[in-house]
mmCIF file of C-alpha atoms in Angstrom:
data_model
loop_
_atom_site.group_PDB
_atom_site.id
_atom_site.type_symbol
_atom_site.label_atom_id
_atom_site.label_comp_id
_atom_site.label_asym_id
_atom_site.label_seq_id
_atom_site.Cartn_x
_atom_site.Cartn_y
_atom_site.Cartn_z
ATOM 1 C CA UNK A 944 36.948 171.397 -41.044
ATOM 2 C CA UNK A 945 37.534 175.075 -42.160
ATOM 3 C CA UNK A 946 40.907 176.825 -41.917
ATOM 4 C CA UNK A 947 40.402 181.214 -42.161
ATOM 5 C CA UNK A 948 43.425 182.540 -43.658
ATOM 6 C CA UNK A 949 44.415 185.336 -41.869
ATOM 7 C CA UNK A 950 43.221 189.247 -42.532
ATOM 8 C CA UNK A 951 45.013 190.613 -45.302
ATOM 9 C CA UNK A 952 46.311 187.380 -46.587
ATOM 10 C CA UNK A 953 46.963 187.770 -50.650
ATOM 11 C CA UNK A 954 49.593 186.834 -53.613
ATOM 12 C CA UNK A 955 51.382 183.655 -52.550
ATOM 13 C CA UNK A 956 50.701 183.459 -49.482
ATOM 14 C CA UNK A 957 47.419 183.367 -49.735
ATOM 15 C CA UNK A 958 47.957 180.474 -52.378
ATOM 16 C CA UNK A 959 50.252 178.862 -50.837
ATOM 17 C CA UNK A 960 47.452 178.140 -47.894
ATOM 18 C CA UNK A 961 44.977 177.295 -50.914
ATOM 19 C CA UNK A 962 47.007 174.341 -51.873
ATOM 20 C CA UNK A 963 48.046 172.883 -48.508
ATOM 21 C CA UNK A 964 44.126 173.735 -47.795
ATOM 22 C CA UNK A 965 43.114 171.509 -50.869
ATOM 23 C CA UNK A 966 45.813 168.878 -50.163
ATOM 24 C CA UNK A 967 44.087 168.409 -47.151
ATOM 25 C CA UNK A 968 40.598 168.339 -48.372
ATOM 26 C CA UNK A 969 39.628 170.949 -46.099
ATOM 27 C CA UNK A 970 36.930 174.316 -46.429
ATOM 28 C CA UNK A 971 38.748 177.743 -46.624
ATOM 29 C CA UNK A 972 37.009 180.279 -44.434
ATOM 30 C CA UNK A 973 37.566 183.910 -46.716
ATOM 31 C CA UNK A 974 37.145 187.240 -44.700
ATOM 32 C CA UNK A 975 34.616 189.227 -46.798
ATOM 33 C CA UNK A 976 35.441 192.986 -45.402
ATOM 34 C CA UNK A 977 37.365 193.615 -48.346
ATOM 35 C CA UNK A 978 35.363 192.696 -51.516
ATOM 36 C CA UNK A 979 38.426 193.188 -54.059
ATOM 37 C CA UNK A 980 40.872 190.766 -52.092
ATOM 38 C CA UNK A 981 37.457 188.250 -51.306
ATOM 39 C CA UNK A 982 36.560 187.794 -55.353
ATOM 40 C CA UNK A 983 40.886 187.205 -55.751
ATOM 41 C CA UNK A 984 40.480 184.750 -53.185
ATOM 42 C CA UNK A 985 37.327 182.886 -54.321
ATOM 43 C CA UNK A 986 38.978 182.464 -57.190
ATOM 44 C CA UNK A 987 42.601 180.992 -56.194
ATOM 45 C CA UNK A 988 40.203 178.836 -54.172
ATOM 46 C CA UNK A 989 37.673 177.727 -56.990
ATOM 47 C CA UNK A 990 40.750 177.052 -59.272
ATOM 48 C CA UNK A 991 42.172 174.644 -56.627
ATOM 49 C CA UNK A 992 38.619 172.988 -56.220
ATOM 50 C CA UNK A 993 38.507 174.210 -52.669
ATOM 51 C CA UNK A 994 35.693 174.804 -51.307
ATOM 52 C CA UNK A 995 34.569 178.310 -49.234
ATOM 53 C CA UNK A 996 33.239 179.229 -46.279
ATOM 54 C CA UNK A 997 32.197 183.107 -45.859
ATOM 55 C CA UNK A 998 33.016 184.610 -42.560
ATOM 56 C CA UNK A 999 33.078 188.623 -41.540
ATOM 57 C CA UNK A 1000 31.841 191.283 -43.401
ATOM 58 C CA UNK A 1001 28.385 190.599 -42.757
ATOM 59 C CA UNK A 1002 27.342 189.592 -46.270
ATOM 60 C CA UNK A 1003 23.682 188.574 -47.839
ATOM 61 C CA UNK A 1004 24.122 184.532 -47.927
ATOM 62 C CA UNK A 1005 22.449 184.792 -51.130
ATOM 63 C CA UNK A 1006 24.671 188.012 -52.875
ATOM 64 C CA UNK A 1007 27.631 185.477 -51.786
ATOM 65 C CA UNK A 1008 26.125 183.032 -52.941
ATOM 66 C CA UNK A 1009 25.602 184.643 -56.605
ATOM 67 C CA UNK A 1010 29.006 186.206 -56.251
ATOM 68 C CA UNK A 1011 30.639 182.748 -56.070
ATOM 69 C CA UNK A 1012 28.406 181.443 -59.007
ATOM 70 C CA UNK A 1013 29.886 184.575 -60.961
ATOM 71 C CA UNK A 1014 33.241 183.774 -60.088
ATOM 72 C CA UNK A 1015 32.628 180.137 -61.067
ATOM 73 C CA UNK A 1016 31.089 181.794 -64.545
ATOM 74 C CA UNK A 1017 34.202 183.473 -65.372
ATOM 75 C CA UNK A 1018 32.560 187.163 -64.454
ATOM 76 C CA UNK A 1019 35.246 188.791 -61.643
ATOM 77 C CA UNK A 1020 33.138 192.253 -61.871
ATOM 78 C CA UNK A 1021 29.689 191.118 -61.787
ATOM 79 C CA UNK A 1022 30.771 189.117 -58.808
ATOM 80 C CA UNK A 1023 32.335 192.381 -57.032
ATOM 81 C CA UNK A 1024 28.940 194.025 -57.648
ATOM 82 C CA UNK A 1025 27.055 190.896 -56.719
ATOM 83 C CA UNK A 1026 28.749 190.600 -53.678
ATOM 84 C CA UNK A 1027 28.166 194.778 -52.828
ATOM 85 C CA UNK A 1028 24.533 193.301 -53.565
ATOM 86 C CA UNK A 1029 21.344 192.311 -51.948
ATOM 87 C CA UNK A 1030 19.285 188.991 -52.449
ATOM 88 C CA UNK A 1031 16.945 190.586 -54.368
ATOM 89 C CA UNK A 1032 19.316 191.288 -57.128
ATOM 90 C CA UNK A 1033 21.047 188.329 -57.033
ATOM 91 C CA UNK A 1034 18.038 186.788 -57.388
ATOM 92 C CA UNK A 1035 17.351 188.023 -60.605
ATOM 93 C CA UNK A 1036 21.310 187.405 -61.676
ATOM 94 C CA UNK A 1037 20.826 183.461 -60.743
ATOM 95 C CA UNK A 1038 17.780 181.489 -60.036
ATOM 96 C CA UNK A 1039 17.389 179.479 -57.085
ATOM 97 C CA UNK A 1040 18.407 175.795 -59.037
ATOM 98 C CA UNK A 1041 21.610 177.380 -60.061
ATOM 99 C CA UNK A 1042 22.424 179.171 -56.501
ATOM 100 C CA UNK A 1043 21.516 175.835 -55.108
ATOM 101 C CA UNK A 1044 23.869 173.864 -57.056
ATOM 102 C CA UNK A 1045 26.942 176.706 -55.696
ATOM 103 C CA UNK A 1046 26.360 175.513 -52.473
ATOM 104 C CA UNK A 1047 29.287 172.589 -53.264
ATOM 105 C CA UNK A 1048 31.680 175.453 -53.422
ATOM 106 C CA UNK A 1049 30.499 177.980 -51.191
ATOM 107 C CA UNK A 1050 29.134 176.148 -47.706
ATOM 108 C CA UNK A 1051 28.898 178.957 -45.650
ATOM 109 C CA UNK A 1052 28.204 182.453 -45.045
ATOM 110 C CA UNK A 1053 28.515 183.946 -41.598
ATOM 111 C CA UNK A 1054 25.359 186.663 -40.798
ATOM 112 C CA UNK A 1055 25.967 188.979 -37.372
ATOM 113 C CA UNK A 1056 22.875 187.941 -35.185
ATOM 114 C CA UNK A 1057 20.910 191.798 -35.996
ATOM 115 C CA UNK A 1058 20.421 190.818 -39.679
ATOM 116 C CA UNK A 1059 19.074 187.071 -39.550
ATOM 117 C CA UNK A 1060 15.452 188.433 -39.401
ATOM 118 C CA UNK A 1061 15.701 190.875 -41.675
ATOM 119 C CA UNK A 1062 17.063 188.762 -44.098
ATOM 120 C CA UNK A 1063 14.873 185.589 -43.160
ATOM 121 C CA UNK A 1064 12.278 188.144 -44.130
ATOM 122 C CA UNK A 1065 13.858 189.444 -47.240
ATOM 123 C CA UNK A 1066 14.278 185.617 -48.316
ATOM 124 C CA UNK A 1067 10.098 185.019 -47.636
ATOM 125 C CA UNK A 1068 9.430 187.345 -49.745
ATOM 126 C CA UNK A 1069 11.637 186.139 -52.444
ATOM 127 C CA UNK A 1070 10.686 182.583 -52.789
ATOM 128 C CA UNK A 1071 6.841 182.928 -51.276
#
């Protein structure tokens, strides 16, 4: 089950939730329209060894993907810019074993309906 922390959400509040989140053994779904608070967040969450779930802000899967992986490397800045990203660069940040292997901490990423074919397409031409 995933629980979104509110908009906004940040400082103890924000993990506070983390730790009743983890206590529970639940996902945390983190609102990605504001990439500064999102990177803070995936990494009260990582340090809890909570899992994350990507929802708004209509985000490349695989920049959030890399962006997590940077977070999980230590790298707050190259995950901001990863994040800002497309798959194409984040493909050449990460390669597909090690973005697969982020998957454990970051289980979803929410795409508005417009950009699934453009980035199903995107994704062909990556791995083709």
């Amino acid at each position: 089950m995933t629980v979104v922390l509110p908009h906004g959400v940040s400082g103890y509040a924000a993990e506070a939730a983390l730790d009743e989140i983890g206590y529970a053994d639940l996902v945390v779904g983190l609102d990605a329209t504001r990439p500064e608070a999102w990177t803070a967040l995936v990494d009260a969450a990582l340090d809890r060894e909570v899992a994350t779930e990507t929802v708004r802000g209509g985000r490349d899967p695989v920049a959030v993907l890399a962006a997590v992986r940077a977070r999980l490397d230590g790298e707050p800045e190259e995950a901001s810019r990863l994040l800002a990203g497309n798959s194409a660069e984040a493909w050449t940040a990460f390669d597909g074993a090690t973005l697969e292997r982020t998957r454990r901490w970051c289980r979803r990423v929410d795409v508005p309906a417009p950009r699934v074919a453009e980035l199903a397409g995107a994704y062909a031409a990556l791995t083709g």
